[in-house]
Amino acid sequence: MYFFKFLLLSFVFTLTLYAYPSYSTAVKEKKLYPMGSRIYKQKCPQLDVNKYKNFQELQNDVLQKGVCSHLNTRYSDALLLYLWEVKRKKSTQKHYPKLVVTKQDKCPICGMFLYKYPRWVARIVYADKKLSFDGVKDMMKYYFKHHKAIQEILVQDYYTQQTINAKKAYFVIGSDVYGPMGNELIAFKDKASAKRFALDHRAKKIVAFDAITEDEVYKLDE
């Protein structure tokens, strides 16, 4: 019985290793990604990596069906890693322009002139208009009452000032850093950055966009 379990675990472990090539970051960036890029351009530039739901589906087409011709293990690993970790990421990542406001733009919630506090500007985009706010807090007050037909919700990462999709961002609540209207929901592009800020500034919690509640937003004014 124990021997059978050992064999089963060994098989699963081997299958896992085969399913996803394991290389150091340095080897990937210096050797495999450039090699994979060249193979992709030469052998299968028509391949749409975004149609695959998981790595195993992509691997099956490359290794079993030979959609990029038949490659040895070294070349297939390079191609698979490039397609899944570089090509797929680049094609799915959208870059947003900087949130620019004029001296006439005012926050529709509090009436504050936005040009004075550019790093806090947040924006809701509709098909026929865009509305800018003096911070995420006031933007969320508007959002909870006018959330239909919105095309995009944009905020700025606190550290980099990069414009990011609010629905994919993380927000720190209850820190010792204040925005133009006092306590704020401070946005970050990833959870690691949010955690670092929260530790440095004694924040109460970190939430994803969908976890922000209307009651929580209004409590920030208390």
PDB file of C-alpha atoms in Angstrom:
ATOM      1  CA  MET A   1       0.000   0.000   0.000  1.00  0.00           C
ATOM      2  CA  TYR A   2       2.733   2.468   0.974  1.00  0.00           C
ATOM      3  CA  PHE A   3       4.749   1.551  -2.098  1.00  0.00           C
ATOM      4  CA  PHE A   4       1.717   2.168  -4.310  1.00  0.00           C
ATOM      5  CA  LYS A   5       1.173   5.608  -2.732  1.00  0.00           C
ATOM      6  CA  PHE A   6       4.830   6.409  -3.250  1.00  0.00           C
ATOM      7  CA  LEU A   7       4.589   5.505  -6.939  1.00  0.00           C
ATOM      8  CA  LEU A   8       1.422   7.571  -7.336  1.00  0.00           C
ATOM      9  CA  LEU A   9       2.995  10.632  -5.712  1.00  0.00           C
ATOM     10  CA  SER A  10       6.112  10.216  -7.840  1.00  0.00           C
ATOM     11  CA  PHE A  11       3.971  10.039 -10.978  1.00  0.00           C
ATOM     12  CA  VAL A  12       2.029  13.191 -10.039  1.00  0.00           C
ATOM     13  CA  PHE A  13       5.240  15.045  -9.210  1.00  0.00           C
ATOM     14  CA  THR A  14       6.831  14.034 -12.518  1.00  0.00           C
ATOM     15  CA  LEU A  15       3.707  15.014 -14.425  1.00  0.00           C
ATOM     16  CA  THR A  16       3.683  18.428 -12.742  1.00  0.00           C
ATOM     17  CA  LEU A  17       7.284  19.051 -13.681  1.00  0.00           C
ATOM     18  CA  TYR A  18       6.569  18.060 -17.265  1.00  0.00           C
ATOM     19  CA  ALA A  19       3.440  20.189 -17.386  1.00  0.00           C
ATOM     20  CA  TYR A  20       5.244  23.411 -16.541  1.00  0.00           C
ATOM     21  CA  PRO A  21       8.973  23.858 -17.259  1.00  0.00           C
ATOM     22  CA  SER A  22      10.976  24.936 -14.209  1.00  0.00           C
ATOM     23  CA  TYR A  23      13.791  27.439 -14.769  1.00  0.00           C
ATOM     24  CA  SER A  24      15.253  30.313 -12.787  1.00  0.00           C
ATOM     25  CA  THR A  25      14.130  33.853 -13.587  1.00  0.00           C
ATOM     26  CA  ALA A  26      17.629  34.743 -14.812  1.00  0.00           C
ATOM     27  CA  VAL A  27      17.722  31.840 -17.284  1.00  0.00           C
ATOM     28  CA  LYS A  28      14.255  32.712 -18.550  1.00  0.00           C
ATOM     29  CA  GLU A  29      15.005  36.382 -19.124  1.00  0.00           C
ATOM     30  CA  LYS A  30      18.483  35.968 -20.598  1.00  0.00           C
ATOM     31  CA  LYS A  31      18.046  32.835 -22.704  1.00  0.00           C
ATOM     32  CA  LEU A  32      14.621  31.262 -22.922  1.00  0.00           C
ATOM     33  CA  TYR A  33      12.373  34.274 -23.540  1.00  0.00           C
ATOM     34  CA  PRO A  34      14.552  35.603 -26.431  1.00  0.00           C
ATOM     35  CA  MET A  35      14.805  32.099 -27.881  1.00  0.00           C
ATOM     36  CA  GLY A  36      11.051  31.554 -27.535  1.00  0.00           C
ATOM     37  CA  SER A  37      10.370  34.885 -29.225  1.00  0.00           C
ATOM     38  CA  ARG A  38      12.496  33.927 -32.244  1.00  0.00           C
ATOM     39  CA  ILE A  39      10.837  30.513 -32.541  1.00  0.00           C
ATOM     40  CA  TYR A  40       7.376  32.074 -32.309  1.00  0.00           C
ATOM     41  CA  LYS A  41       8.106  34.583 -35.085  1.00  0.00           C
ATOM     42  CA  GLN A  42       9.640  31.935 -37.347  1.00  0.00           C
ATOM     43  CA  LYS A  43       7.348  28.961 -36.730  1.00  0.00           C
ATOM     44  CA  CYS A  44       3.887  30.116 -35.653  1.00  0.00           C
ATOM     45  CA  PRO A  45       3.279  33.905 -35.663  1.00  0.00           C
ATOM     46  CA  GLN A  46      -0.404  33.197 -36.339  1.00  0.00           C
ATOM     47  CA  LEU A  47      -0.880  31.397 -33.013  1.00  0.00           C
ATOM     48  CA  ASP A  48      -3.323  33.222 -30.701  1.00  0.00           C
ATOM     49  CA  VAL A  49      -2.165  32.461 -27.156  1.00  0.00           C
ATOM     50  CA  ASN A  50      -5.246  34.118 -25.633  1.00  0.00           C
ATOM     51  CA  LYS A  51      -7.544  31.352 -26.829  1.00  0.00           C
ATOM     52  CA  TYR A  52      -6.056  28.923 -24.307  1.00  0.00           C
ATOM     53  CA  LYS A  53      -7.715  28.667 -20.908  1.00  0.00           C
ATOM     54  CA  ASN A  54      -4.691  27.098 -19.240  1.00  0.00           C
ATOM     55  CA  PHE A  55      -1.073  26.160 -19.857  1.00  0.00           C
ATOM     56  CA  GLN A  56      -1.861  22.487 -20.441  1.00  0.00           C
ATOM     57  CA  GLU A  57      -4.052  23.284 -23.459  1.00  0.00           C
ATOM     58  CA  LEU A  58      -1.289  25.364 -25.005  1.00  0.00           C
ATOM     59  CA  GLN A  59       1.276  22.677 -24.245  1.00  0.00           C
ATOM     60  CA  ASN A  60      -0.858  20.012 -25.866  1.00  0.00           C
ATOM     61  CA  ASP A  61      -1.147  21.987 -29.121  1.00  0.00           C
ATOM     62  CA  VAL A  62       2.582  22.713 -29.210  1.00  0.00           C
ATOM     63  CA  LEU A  63       3.873  19.291 -28.184  1.00  0.00           C
ATOM     64  CA  GLN A  64       1.200  16.873 -29.373  1.00  0.00           C
ATOM     65  CA  LYS A  65      -0.367  18.613 -32.356  1.00  0.00           C
ATOM     66  CA  GLY A  66       2.791  20.345 -33.528  1.00  0.00           C
ATOM     67  CA  VAL A  67       1.152  23.694 -34.278  1.00  0.00           C
ATOM     68  CA  CYS A  68       4.624  25.264 -34.288  1.00  0.00           C
ATOM     69  CA  SER A  69       6.275  22.293 -36.028  1.00  0.00           C
ATOM     70  CA  HIS A  70       7.986  19.583 -34.005  1.00  0.00           C
ATOM     71  CA  LEU A  71      10.577  20.969 -31.601  1.00  0.00           C
ATOM     72  CA  ASN A  72      13.076  19.376 -29.259  1.00  0.00           C
ATOM     73  CA  THR A  73      12.561  19.831 -25.506  1.00  0.00           C
ATOM     74  CA  ARG A  74      14.856  22.840 -25.198  1.00  0.00           C
ATOM     75  CA  TYR A  75      13.112  24.746 -27.966  1.00  0.00           C
ATOM     76  CA  SER A  76       9.608  23.725 -26.929  1.00  0.00           C
ATOM     77  CA  ASP A  77      10.270  24.837 -23.324  1.00  0.00           C
ATOM     78  CA  ALA A  78      11.527  28.203 -24.557  1.00  0.00           C
ATOM     79  CA  LEU A  79       8.533  28.651 -26.840  1.00  0.00           C
ATOM     80  CA  LEU A  80       5.978  27.622 -24.212  1.00  0.00           C
ATOM     81  CA  LEU A  81       7.439  29.853 -21.522  1.00  0.00           C
ATOM     82  CA  TYR A  82       7.608  32.830 -23.881  1.00  0.00           C
ATOM     83  CA  LEU A  83       4.046  32.338 -25.089  1.00  0.00           C
ATOM     84  CA  TRP A  84       2.540  31.847 -21.651  1.00  0.00           C
ATOM     85  CA  GLU A  85       4.595  34.218 -19.509  1.00  0.00           C
ATOM     86  CA  VAL A  86       5.454  37.012 -21.949  1.00  0.00           C
ATOM     87  CA  LYS A  87       3.251  37.021 -25.037  1.00  0.00           C
ATOM     88  CA  ARG A  88       0.022  36.306 -23.147  1.00  0.00           C
ATOM     89  CA  LYS A  89       0.777  38.914 -20.474  1.00  0.00           C
ATOM     90  CA  LYS A  90       1.597  41.629 -22.981  1.00  0.00           C
ATOM     91  CA  SER A  91      -1.493  40.982 -25.053  1.00  0.00           C
ATOM     92  CA  THR A  92      -3.855  41.042 -22.083  1.00  0.00           C
ATOM     93  CA  GLN A  93      -2.342  44.024 -20.293  1.00  0.00           C
ATOM     94  CA  LYS A  94      -3.868  47.353 -21.223  1.00  0.00           C
ATOM     95  CA  HIS A  95      -1.930  50.572 -20.796  1.00  0.00           C
ATOM     96  CA  TYR A  96      -3.897  53.666 -19.816  1.00  0.00           C
ATOM     97  CA  PRO A  97      -2.835  57.268 -20.417  1.00  0.00           C
ATOM     98  CA  LYS A  98      -2.081  59.641 -17.570  1.00  0.00           C
ATOM     99  CA  LEU A  99      -5.174  61.178 -15.974  1.00  0.00           C
ATOM    100  CA  VAL A 100      -4.932  64.801 -17.052  1.00  0.00           C
ATOM    101  CA  VAL A 101      -7.304  67.542 -15.868  1.00  0.00           C
ATOM    102  CA  THR A 102      -7.685  71.229 -16.688  1.00  0.00           C
ATOM    103  CA  LYS A 103      -7.905  74.203 -14.343  1.00  0.00           C
ATOM    104  CA  GLN A 104     -11.647  74.264 -14.924  1.00  0.00           C
ATOM    105  CA  ASP A 105     -12.343  70.648 -13.969  1.00  0.00           C
ATOM    106  CA  LYS A 106     -14.161  70.167 -10.674  1.00  0.00           C
ATOM    107  CA  CYS A 107     -15.090  67.091  -8.683  1.00  0.00           C
ATOM    108  CA  PRO A 108     -18.842  66.457  -9.240  1.00  0.00           C
ATOM    109  CA  ILE A 109     -19.240  65.399  -5.606  1.00  0.00           C
ATOM    110  CA  CYS A 110     -17.514  68.151  -3.608  1.00  0.00           C
ATOM    111  CA  GLY A 111     -16.810  70.846  -6.225  1.00  0.00           C
ATOM    112  CA  MET A 112     -13.068  70.938  -5.568  1.00  0.00           C
ATOM    113  CA  PHE A 113     -10.763  72.068  -8.399  1.00  0.00           C
ATOM    114  CA  LEU A 114      -8.837  68.995  -9.464  1.00  0.00           C
ATOM    115  CA  TYR A 115      -5.670  70.522 -10.920  1.00  0.00           C
ATOM    116  CA  LYS A 116      -4.413  71.297  -7.411  1.00  0.00           C
ATOM    117  CA  TYR A 117      -4.197  67.606  -6.497  1.00  0.00           C
ATOM    118  CA  PRO A 118      -3.239  65.714  -9.685  1.00  0.00           C
ATOM    119  CA  ARG A 119      -1.875  62.609  -7.931  1.00  0.00           C
ATOM    120  CA  TRP A 120      -5.277  61.863  -6.393  1.00  0.00           C
ATOM    121  CA  VAL A 121      -7.401  62.170  -9.532  1.00  0.00           C
ATOM    122  CA  ALA A 122      -9.714  59.218 -10.288  1.00  0.00           C
ATOM    123  CA  ARG A 123     -12.015  58.860 -13.287  1.00  0.00           C
ATOM    124  CA  ILE A 124     -15.193  57.163 -14.476  1.00  0.00           C
ATOM    125  CA  VAL A 125     -15.549  56.800 -18.249  1.00  0.00           C
ATOM    126  CA  TYR A 126     -18.829  56.494 -20.138  1.00  0.00           C
ATOM    127  CA  ALA A 127     -19.347  56.163 -23.885  1.00  0.00           C
ATOM    128  CA  ASP A 128     -20.193  59.861 -24.239  1.00  0.00           C
ATOM    129  CA  LYS A 129     -18.417  61.486 -21.301  1.00  0.00           C
ATOM    130  CA  LYS A 130     -15.824  61.132 -18.574  1.00  0.00           C
ATOM    131  CA  LEU A 131     -16.021  62.355 -15.001  1.00  0.00           C
ATOM    132  CA  SER A 132     -12.980  63.092 -12.858  1.00  0.00           C
ATOM    133  CA  PHE A 133     -12.877  63.124  -9.051  1.00  0.00           C
ATOM    134  CA  ASP A 134     -10.527  64.429  -6.386  1.00  0.00           C
ATOM    135  CA  GLY A 135     -10.007  60.930  -5.015  1.00  0.00           C
ATOM    136  CA  VAL A 136     -11.301  57.387  -4.948  1.00  0.00           C
ATOM    137  CA  LYS A 137     -13.573  58.139  -2.003  1.00  0.00           C
ATOM    138  CA  ASP A 138     -15.671  60.713  -3.873  1.00  0.00           C
ATOM    139  CA  MET A 139     -15.545  58.607  -7.015  1.00  0.00           C
ATOM    140  CA  MET A 140     -17.053  55.660  -5.137  1.00  0.00           C
ATOM    141  CA  LYS A 141     -19.821  57.871  -3.743  1.00  0.00           C
ATOM    142  CA  TYR A 142     -20.766  58.660  -7.334  1.00  0.00           C
ATOM    143  CA  TYR A 143     -20.274  55.072  -8.498  1.00  0.00           C
ATOM    144  CA  PHE A 144     -22.717  53.557  -6.020  1.00  0.00           C
ATOM    145  CA  LYS A 145     -25.504  55.765  -7.389  1.00  0.00           C
ATOM    146  CA  HIS A 146     -24.550  55.788 -11.077  1.00  0.00           C
ATOM    147  CA  HIS A 147     -22.913  52.459 -11.823  1.00  0.00           C
ATOM    148  CA  LYS A 148     -24.822  51.585 -15.005  1.00  0.00           C
ATOM    149  CA  ALA A 149     -23.276  51.898 -18.493  1.00  0.00           C
ATOM    150  CA  ILE A 150     -19.787  52.596 -17.169  1.00  0.00           C
ATOM    151  CA  GLN A 151     -17.042  51.644 -19.617  1.00  0.00           C
ATOM    152  CA  GLU A 152     -13.985  52.070 -17.405  1.00  0.00           C
ATOM    153  CA  ILE A 153     -13.053  53.110 -13.879  1.00  0.00           C
ATOM    154  CA  LEU A 154      -9.518  54.462 -13.593  1.00  0.00           C
ATOM    155  CA  VAL A 155      -7.364  55.286 -10.576  1.00  0.00           C
ATOM    156  CA  GLN A 156      -3.674  55.983  -9.984  1.00  0.00           C
ATOM    157  CA  ASP A 157      -1.197  53.728  -8.218  1.00  0.00           C
ATOM    158  CA  TYR A 158       0.004  55.664  -5.178  1.00  0.00           C
ATOM    159  CA  TYR A 159       3.677  54.775  -5.601  1.00  0.00           C
ATOM    160  CA  THR A 160       4.135  54.959  -9.375  1.00  0.00           C
ATOM    161  CA  GLN A 161       1.304  57.318 -10.361  1.00  0.00           C
ATOM    162  CA  GLN A 162       0.528  54.855 -13.137  1.00  0.00           C
ATOM    163  CA  THR A 163      -3.084  54.862 -14.354  1.00  0.00           C
ATOM    164  CA  ILE A 164      -4.661  51.485 -13.584  1.00  0.00           C
ATOM    165  CA  ASN A 165      -7.993  49.722 -13.882  1.00  0.00           C
ATOM    166  CA  ALA A 166      -9.792  50.251 -10.573  1.00  0.00           C
ATOM    167  CA  LYS A 167     -11.502  46.873 -10.784  1.00  0.00           C
ATOM    168  CA  LYS A 168      -8.112  45.145 -10.756  1.00  0.00           C
ATOM    169  CA  ALA A 169      -6.555  47.378  -8.097  1.00  0.00           C
ATOM    170  CA  TYR A 170      -6.208  47.030  -4.326  1.00  0.00           C
ATOM    171  CA  PHE A 171      -7.196  49.798  -1.916  1.00  0.00           C
ATOM    172  CA  VAL A 172      -5.784  50.651   1.487  1.00  0.00           C
ATOM    173  CA  ILE A 173      -8.253  51.995   4.021  1.00  0.00           C
ATOM    174  CA  GLY A 174      -7.605  53.811   7.298  1.00  0.00           C
ATOM    175  CA  SER A 175      -3.944  54.807   6.920  1.00  0.00           C
ATOM    176  CA  ASP A 176      -2.150  57.892   8.255  1.00  0.00           C
ATOM    177  CA  VAL A 177      -1.890  59.321   4.719  1.00  0.00           C
ATOM    178  CA  TYR A 178      -4.643  61.761   3.781  1.00  0.00           C
ATOM    179  CA  GLY A 179      -5.990  62.926   0.446  1.00  0.00           C
ATOM    180  CA  PRO A 180      -7.516  66.292  -0.496  1.00  0.00           C
ATOM    181  CA  MET A 181     -10.720  65.357   1.356  1.00  0.00           C
ATOM    182  CA  GLY A 182      -9.173  63.663   4.373  1.00  0.00           C
ATOM    183  CA  ASN A 183      -9.293  59.883   4.808  1.00  0.00           C
ATOM    184  CA  GLU A 184      -9.025  58.130   1.473  1.00  0.00           C
ATOM    185  CA  LEU A 185      -9.090  54.811  -0.327  1.00  0.00           C
ATOM    186  CA  ILE A 186      -5.519  54.669  -1.596  1.00  0.00           C
ATOM    187  CA  ALA A 187      -5.023  52.637  -4.771  1.00  0.00           C
ATOM    188  CA  PHE A 188      -2.255  50.192  -5.695  1.00  0.00           C
ATOM    189  CA  LYS A 189      -1.718  48.088  -8.786  1.00  0.00           C
ATOM    190  CA  ASP A 190      -0.952  44.914  -6.832  1.00  0.00           C
ATOM    191  CA  LYS A 191      -1.513  43.464  -3.380  1.00  0.00           C
ATOM    192  CA  ALA A 192       2.186  43.384  -2.509  1.00  0.00           C
ATOM    193  CA  SER A 193       2.462  47.175  -2.887  1.00  0.00           C
ATOM    194  CA  ALA A 194      -0.712  47.661  -0.873  1.00  0.00           C
ATOM    195  CA  LYS A 195       0.636  45.477   1.948  1.00  0.00           C
ATOM    196  CA  ARG A 196       3.915  47.371   2.048  1.00  0.00           C
ATOM    197  CA  PHE A 197       2.095  50.700   2.272  1.00  0.00           C
ATOM    198  CA  ALA A 198      -0.331  49.379   4.879  1.00  0.00           C
ATOM    199  CA  LEU A 199       2.530  48.279   7.133  1.00  0.00           C
ATOM    200  CA  ASP A 200       4.389  51.564   6.734  1.00  0.00           C
ATOM    201  CA  HIS A 201       1.325  53.706   7.384  1.00  0.00           C
ATOM    202  CA  ARG A 202      -0.610  51.733  10.004  1.00  0.00           C
ATOM    203  CA  ALA A 203      -3.593  51.069   7.781  1.00  0.00           C
ATOM    204  CA  LYS A 204      -6.686  49.199   8.939  1.00  0.00           C
ATOM    205  CA  LYS A 205      -7.330  46.992   5.934  1.00  0.00           C
ATOM    206  CA  ILE A 206      -6.774  46.227   2.253  1.00  0.00           C
ATOM    207  CA  VAL A 207      -9.702  45.557  -0.071  1.00  0.00           C
ATOM    208  CA  ALA A 208     -10.272  44.743  -3.721  1.00  0.00           C
ATOM    209  CA  PHE A 209     -12.645  46.948  -5.703  1.00  0.00           C
ATOM    210  CA  ASP A 210     -15.625  44.616  -5.436  1.00  0.00           C
ATOM    211  CA  ALA A 211     -15.208  44.449  -1.655  1.00  0.00           C
ATOM    212  CA  ILE A 212     -15.621  48.204  -1.134  1.00  0.00           C
ATOM    213  CA  THR A 213     -18.964  48.963   0.508  1.00  0.00           C
ATOM    214  CA  GLU A 214     -20.962  52.180   0.486  1.00  0.00           C
ATOM    215  CA  ASP A 215     -21.069  52.295   4.291  1.00  0.00           C
ATOM    216  CA  GLU A 216     -17.295  51.968   4.434  1.00  0.00           C
ATOM    217  CA  VAL A 217     -16.841  54.837   2.003  1.00  0.00           C
ATOM    218  CA  TYR A 218     -19.036  57.225   3.990  1.00  0.00           C
ATOM    219  CA  LYS A 219     -17.392  56.249   7.284  1.00  0.00           C
ATOM    220  CA  LEU A 220     -14.189  57.740   5.939  1.00  0.00           C
ATOM    221  CA  ASP A 221     -15.803  61.183   6.377  1.00  0.00           C
ATOM    222  CA  GLU A 222     -16.426  60.665  10.082  1.00  0.00           C
TER     223      GLU A 222
END
